[in-house]
Amino acid sequence: MSLTTSSAQNISHILTEALPYINRFTGKTFVVKYGGNAMVDETLKNSFARDIVLMKRTGMNPIVVHGGGPQIGDLLKRLGKDSEFYRGMRVTDSETMDVVQMVLGGLVNKDIVTLINRQGGAAVGLTGKDAELIHARQLTFTRDNPEMNAPEIIDIGHVGEVDSFDTSIIELLIHGNFIPVIAPIGIGENGQSYNINAECDTFS
């Protein structure tokens, strides 16, 4: 495809502007949280995948951690199960946890991997349970209850927070020139599965 003089000048200007940042961040690892409208709009999805591949090709090491709340909600609705939230967290009983694993670890994760690979990247999909990447514990909340002498504990099921994160498998993938795509599902000390908010501080 031939370029007009104007197009060539625009590309040259963009590259000139970007070069100092490329030089500054080459070899650095970045965690990219992917979710929201960018997961449902086709133009934004492809733009996201291109940007991730561009980061890798310019020497940066992107790690994608993704959500999938709308997709989980859609499947639960089709199964006749209502979604319930507490302080922005999805109340996750055992049945909901099965759906979370199916959607996040399967459908959504593999769709993102495919998007990146179609743009020329080499993405590898994981959940936090693979190789026990993410060890988690149950996340609980408390609230004041005038009828009790102590705060009331609110149990929202299989919702977790990160206890520890084993970076060794991520480092192997990065050094192998792969792009890790992680579904935020953690594993507890007794093998329980936990749904983890993809925006948690551990991923930032």
mmCIF file of C-alpha atoms in Angstrom:
data_model
loop_
_atom_site.group_PDB
_atom_site.id
_atom_site.type_symbol
_atom_site.label_atom_id
_atom_site.label_comp_id
_atom_site.label_asym_id
_atom_site.label_seq_id
_atom_site.Cartn_x
_atom_site.Cartn_y
_atom_site.Cartn_z
ATOM 1 C CA MET A 1 0.000 0.000 0.000
ATOM 2 C CA SER A 2 1.452 3.362 -1.049
ATOM 3 C CA LEU A 3 1.499 6.293 1.354
ATOM 4 C CA THR A 4 0.736 9.890 0.581
ATOM 5 C CA THR A 5 3.266 12.488 1.608
ATOM 6 C CA SER A 6 0.907 13.667 4.351
ATOM 7 C CA SER A 7 0.420 10.139 5.734
ATOM 8 C CA ALA A 8 4.158 9.482 5.712
ATOM 9 C CA GLN A 9 4.794 12.736 7.560
ATOM 10 C CA ASN A 10 2.161 11.851 10.179
ATOM 11 C CA ILE A 11 3.700 8.411 10.749
ATOM 12 C CA SER A 12 7.174 9.937 11.004
ATOM 13 C CA HIS A 13 5.907 12.471 13.548
ATOM 14 C CA ILE A 14 4.222 9.772 15.660
ATOM 15 C CA LEU A 15 7.343 7.595 15.664
ATOM 16 C CA THR A 16 9.533 10.565 16.572
ATOM 17 C CA GLU A 17 7.219 11.391 19.481
ATOM 18 C CA ALA A 18 7.086 7.750 20.626
ATOM 19 C CA LEU A 19 10.794 6.943 20.402
ATOM 20 C CA PRO A 20 11.848 8.456 23.768
ATOM 21 C CA TYR A 21 9.109 6.450 25.529
ATOM 22 C CA ILE A 22 10.046 3.264 23.690
ATOM 23 C CA ASN A 23 13.667 3.717 24.732
ATOM 24 C CA ARG A 24 12.645 4.494 28.312
ATOM 25 C CA PHE A 25 10.384 1.484 28.758
ATOM 26 C CA THR A 26 12.182 -1.184 26.734
ATOM 27 C CA GLY A 27 12.612 -4.282 28.915
ATOM 28 C CA LYS A 28 10.037 -3.114 31.464
ATOM 29 C CA THR A 29 7.050 -5.253 32.446
ATOM 30 C CA PHE A 30 3.571 -3.751 32.372
ATOM 31 C CA VAL A 31 0.344 -5.217 33.737
ATOM 32 C CA VAL A 32 -2.593 -4.209 31.546
ATOM 33 C CA LYS A 33 -6.092 -4.539 33.007
ATOM 34 C CA TYR A 34 -8.530 -5.332 30.185
ATOM 35 C CA GLY A 35 -12.260 -5.015 30.677
ATOM 36 C CA GLY A 36 -15.320 -2.828 30.279
ATOM 37 C CA ASN A 37 -16.451 -1.505 26.896
ATOM 38 C CA ALA A 38 -13.167 -2.532 25.286
ATOM 39 C CA MET A 39 -14.270 -6.158 25.665
ATOM 40 C CA VAL A 40 -17.541 -5.809 23.752
ATOM 41 C CA ASP A 41 -16.804 -3.278 21.000
ATOM 42 C CA GLU A 42 -15.127 -4.970 18.007
ATOM 43 C CA THR A 43 -13.104 -1.899 17.024
ATOM 44 C CA LEU A 44 -11.819 -1.426 20.575
ATOM 45 C CA LYS A 45 -11.044 -5.146 20.919
ATOM 46 C CA ASN A 46 -8.865 -5.152 17.817
ATOM 47 C CA SER A 47 -7.230 -1.870 18.774
ATOM 48 C CA PHE A 48 -6.399 -3.279 22.217
ATOM 49 C CA ALA A 49 -4.843 -6.407 20.697
ATOM 50 C CA ARG A 50 -2.755 -4.369 18.243
ATOM 51 C CA ASP A 51 -1.492 -2.146 21.051
ATOM 52 C CA ILE A 52 -0.474 -5.158 23.151
ATOM 53 C CA VAL A 53 1.432 -6.666 20.221
ATOM 54 C CA LEU A 54 3.073 -3.306 19.493
ATOM 55 C CA MET A 55 4.238 -3.079 23.108
ATOM 56 C CA LYS A 56 5.838 -6.516 22.839
ATOM 57 C CA ARG A 57 7.488 -5.763 19.512
ATOM 58 C CA THR A 58 9.017 -2.548 20.814
ATOM 59 C CA GLY A 59 10.707 -4.409 23.672
ATOM 60 C CA MET A 60 8.178 -4.040 26.477
ATOM 61 C CA ASN A 61 6.673 -6.981 28.357
ATOM 62 C CA PRO A 62 2.889 -6.674 28.624
ATOM 63 C CA ILE A 63 0.919 -8.967 30.935
ATOM 64 C CA VAL A 64 -2.845 -8.894 30.402
ATOM 65 C CA VAL A 65 -5.168 -9.436 33.371
ATOM 66 C CA HIS A 66 -8.790 -9.431 32.296
ATOM 67 C CA GLY A 67 -12.276 -9.226 33.697
ATOM 68 C CA GLY A 68 -15.478 -10.566 32.238
ATOM 69 C CA GLY A 69 -18.327 -9.420 34.470
ATOM 70 C CA PRO A 70 -20.866 -8.777 31.693
ATOM 71 C CA GLN A 71 -20.203 -12.175 30.122
ATOM 72 C CA ILE A 72 -20.609 -13.894 33.499
ATOM 73 C CA GLY A 73 -23.828 -12.000 34.119
ATOM 74 C CA ASP A 74 -25.190 -12.951 30.687
ATOM 75 C CA LEU A 75 -24.563 -16.658 31.212
ATOM 76 C CA LEU A 76 -26.011 -16.606 34.724
ATOM 77 C CA LYS A 77 -29.122 -14.923 33.334
ATOM 78 C CA ARG A 78 -29.486 -17.601 30.651
ATOM 79 C CA LEU A 79 -29.204 -20.208 33.389
ATOM 80 C CA GLY A 80 -31.999 -18.485 35.306
ATOM 81 C CA LYS A 81 -29.737 -17.252 38.110
ATOM 82 C CA ASP A 82 -29.747 -13.643 39.293
ATOM 83 C CA SER A 83 -26.516 -11.731 39.830
ATOM 84 C CA GLU A 84 -26.068 -10.287 43.300
ATOM 85 C CA PHE A 85 -23.410 -7.772 44.350
ATOM 86 C CA TYR A 86 -22.098 -6.490 47.652
ATOM 87 C CA ARG A 87 -19.846 -3.405 47.641
ATOM 88 C CA GLY A 88 -19.186 -3.940 43.958
ATOM 89 C CA MET A 89 -18.187 -7.581 44.407
ATOM 90 C CA ARG A 90 -20.165 -10.410 42.825
ATOM 91 C CA VAL A 91 -21.641 -12.702 45.480
ATOM 92 C CA THR A 92 -20.225 -16.038 44.367
ATOM 93 C CA ASP A 93 -21.743 -19.282 45.613
ATOM 94 C CA SER A 94 -20.482 -22.648 44.333
ATOM 95 C CA GLU A 95 -22.769 -22.642 41.294
ATOM 96 C CA THR A 96 -21.740 -19.104 40.353
ATOM 97 C CA MET A 97 -18.084 -20.021 40.829
ATOM 98 C CA ASP A 98 -18.491 -22.790 38.259
ATOM 99 C CA VAL A 99 -19.833 -20.219 35.799
ATOM 100 C CA VAL A 100 -17.010 -17.779 36.631
ATOM 101 C CA GLN A 101 -14.400 -20.433 35.878
ATOM 102 C CA MET A 102 -16.156 -21.448 32.679
ATOM 103 C CA VAL A 103 -16.435 -17.881 31.397
ATOM 104 C CA LEU A 104 -13.226 -16.259 32.653
ATOM 105 C CA GLY A 105 -10.902 -19.236 32.342
ATOM 106 C CA GLY A 106 -12.469 -20.528 29.141
ATOM 107 C CA LEU A 107 -14.487 -18.339 26.816
ATOM 108 C CA VAL A 108 -13.145 -14.874 27.642
ATOM 109 C CA ASN A 109 -9.523 -15.899 28.178
ATOM 110 C CA LYS A 110 -9.321 -17.824 24.920
ATOM 111 C CA ASP A 111 -11.044 -15.028 22.974
ATOM 112 C CA ILE A 112 -8.381 -12.571 24.172
ATOM 113 C CA VAL A 113 -5.591 -14.996 23.311
ATOM 114 C CA THR A 114 -7.037 -15.394 19.827
ATOM 115 C CA LEU A 115 -7.355 -11.618 19.362
ATOM 116 C CA ILE A 116 -3.709 -11.038 20.242
ATOM 117 C CA ASN A 117 -2.466 -13.953 18.159
ATOM 118 C CA ARG A 118 -4.417 -12.751 15.112
ATOM 119 C CA GLN A 119 -2.563 -9.447 15.389
ATOM 120 C CA GLY A 120 0.771 -11.259 15.215
ATOM 121 C CA GLY A 121 1.456 -11.794 18.904
ATOM 122 C CA ALA A 122 2.141 -15.028 20.784
ATOM 123 C CA ALA A 123 -0.290 -15.024 23.688
ATOM 124 C CA VAL A 124 -0.681 -17.798 26.254
ATOM 125 C CA GLY A 125 -3.831 -18.010 28.388
ATOM 126 C CA LEU A 126 -3.703 -18.894 32.090
ATOM 127 C CA THR A 127 -5.857 -18.790 35.160
ATOM 128 C CA GLY A 128 -4.417 -18.148 38.598
ATOM 129 C CA LYS A 129 -4.958 -21.852 39.323
ATOM 130 C CA ASP A 130 -2.496 -22.974 36.649
ATOM 131 C CA ALA A 131 0.732 -24.018 38.347
ATOM 132 C CA GLU A 132 -0.833 -22.411 41.464
ATOM 133 C CA LEU A 133 0.070 -19.014 40.057
ATOM 134 C CA ILE A 134 -2.236 -17.107 42.430
ATOM 135 C CA HIS A 135 -2.738 -18.259 46.014
ATOM 136 C CA ALA A 136 -5.828 -16.631 47.472
ATOM 137 C CA ARG A 137 -7.859 -16.430 50.648
ATOM 138 C CA GLN A 138 -11.507 -15.673 51.128
ATOM 139 C CA LEU A 139 -12.409 -12.005 51.134
ATOM 140 C CA THR A 140 -14.837 -11.070 53.906
ATOM 141 C CA PHE A 141 -16.567 -7.872 54.920
ATOM 142 C CA THR A 142 -17.910 -6.675 58.230
ATOM 143 C CA ARG A 143 -20.656 -4.217 59.081
ATOM 144 C CA ASP A 144 -22.050 -2.784 62.303
ATOM 145 C CA ASN A 145 -25.137 -4.497 63.645
ATOM 146 C CA PRO A 146 -26.919 -2.748 66.539
ATOM 147 C CA GLU A 147 -28.375 -6.073 67.666
ATOM 148 C CA MET A 148 -24.937 -7.662 68.081
ATOM 149 C CA ASN A 149 -22.090 -6.802 70.410
ATOM 150 C CA ALA A 150 -19.552 -7.449 67.643
ATOM 151 C CA PRO A 151 -19.429 -6.489 63.943
ATOM 152 C CA GLU A 152 -21.428 -8.771 61.658
ATOM 153 C CA ILE A 153 -19.319 -10.790 59.197
ATOM 154 C CA ILE A 154 -20.641 -10.739 55.629
ATOM 155 C CA ASP A 155 -19.857 -13.899 53.686
ATOM 156 C CA ILE A 156 -20.057 -13.385 49.901
ATOM 157 C CA GLY A 157 -18.858 -16.871 49.019
ATOM 158 C CA HIS A 158 -15.988 -17.721 46.684
ATOM 159 C CA VAL A 159 -14.675 -14.179 46.414
ATOM 160 C CA GLY A 160 -10.994 -13.938 47.168
ATOM 161 C CA GLU A 161 -8.054 -11.663 47.626
ATOM 162 C CA VAL A 162 -4.493 -12.479 46.666
ATOM 163 C CA ASP A 163 -2.333 -14.094 49.316
ATOM 164 C CA SER A 164 0.731 -14.632 47.134
ATOM 165 C CA PHE A 165 1.690 -14.586 43.475
ATOM 166 C CA ASP A 166 4.268 -16.957 41.955
ATOM 167 C CA THR A 167 5.989 -14.991 39.193
ATOM 168 C CA SER A 168 8.228 -17.833 37.975
ATOM 169 C CA ILE A 169 5.900 -19.094 35.239
ATOM 170 C CA ILE A 170 5.240 -15.515 34.090
ATOM 171 C CA GLU A 171 8.972 -14.861 33.858
ATOM 172 C CA LEU A 172 9.432 -18.020 31.782
ATOM 173 C CA LEU A 173 6.723 -16.914 29.368
ATOM 174 C CA ILE A 174 8.091 -13.378 29.080
ATOM 175 C CA HIS A 175 11.625 -14.628 28.416
ATOM 176 C CA GLY A 176 10.178 -16.984 25.800
ATOM 177 C CA ASN A 177 8.712 -13.941 24.023
ATOM 178 C CA PHE A 178 5.124 -14.859 24.949
ATOM 179 C CA ILE A 179 2.381 -12.555 26.196
ATOM 180 C CA PRO A 180 0.654 -13.938 29.334
ATOM 181 C CA VAL A 181 -3.124 -13.473 29.497
ATOM 182 C CA ILE A 182 -4.368 -14.158 33.028
ATOM 183 C CA ALA A 183 -7.895 -14.851 34.245
ATOM 184 C CA PRO A 184 -8.048 -13.730 37.893
ATOM 185 C CA ILE A 185 -9.115 -16.981 39.511
ATOM 186 C CA GLY A 186 -7.100 -17.968 42.558
ATOM 187 C CA ILE A 187 -6.640 -21.190 44.485
ATOM 188 C CA GLY A 188 -7.021 -21.540 48.255
ATOM 189 C CA GLU A 189 -4.983 -23.641 50.670
ATOM 190 C CA ASN A 190 -7.484 -26.497 50.436
ATOM 191 C CA GLY A 191 -7.904 -26.280 46.678
ATOM 192 C CA GLN A 192 -10.909 -23.940 46.718
ATOM 193 C CA SER A 193 -11.411 -21.664 43.725
ATOM 194 C CA TYR A 194 -11.769 -17.930 44.303
ATOM 195 C CA ASN A 195 -13.073 -15.180 42.061
ATOM 196 C CA ILE A 196 -10.680 -12.228 42.336
ATOM 197 C CA ASN A 197 -11.276 -8.661 41.226
ATOM 198 C CA ALA A 198 -8.963 -8.047 38.254
ATOM 199 C CA GLU A 199 -8.316 -4.520 39.537
ATOM 200 C CA CYS A 200 -6.761 -5.658 42.797
ATOM 201 C CA ASP A 201 -3.482 -4.030 43.819
ATOM 202 C CA THR A 202 -1.456 -7.222 43.298
ATOM 203 C CA PHE A 203 -1.845 -6.840 39.541
ATOM 204 C CA SER A 204 -0.828 -3.196 39.444
#
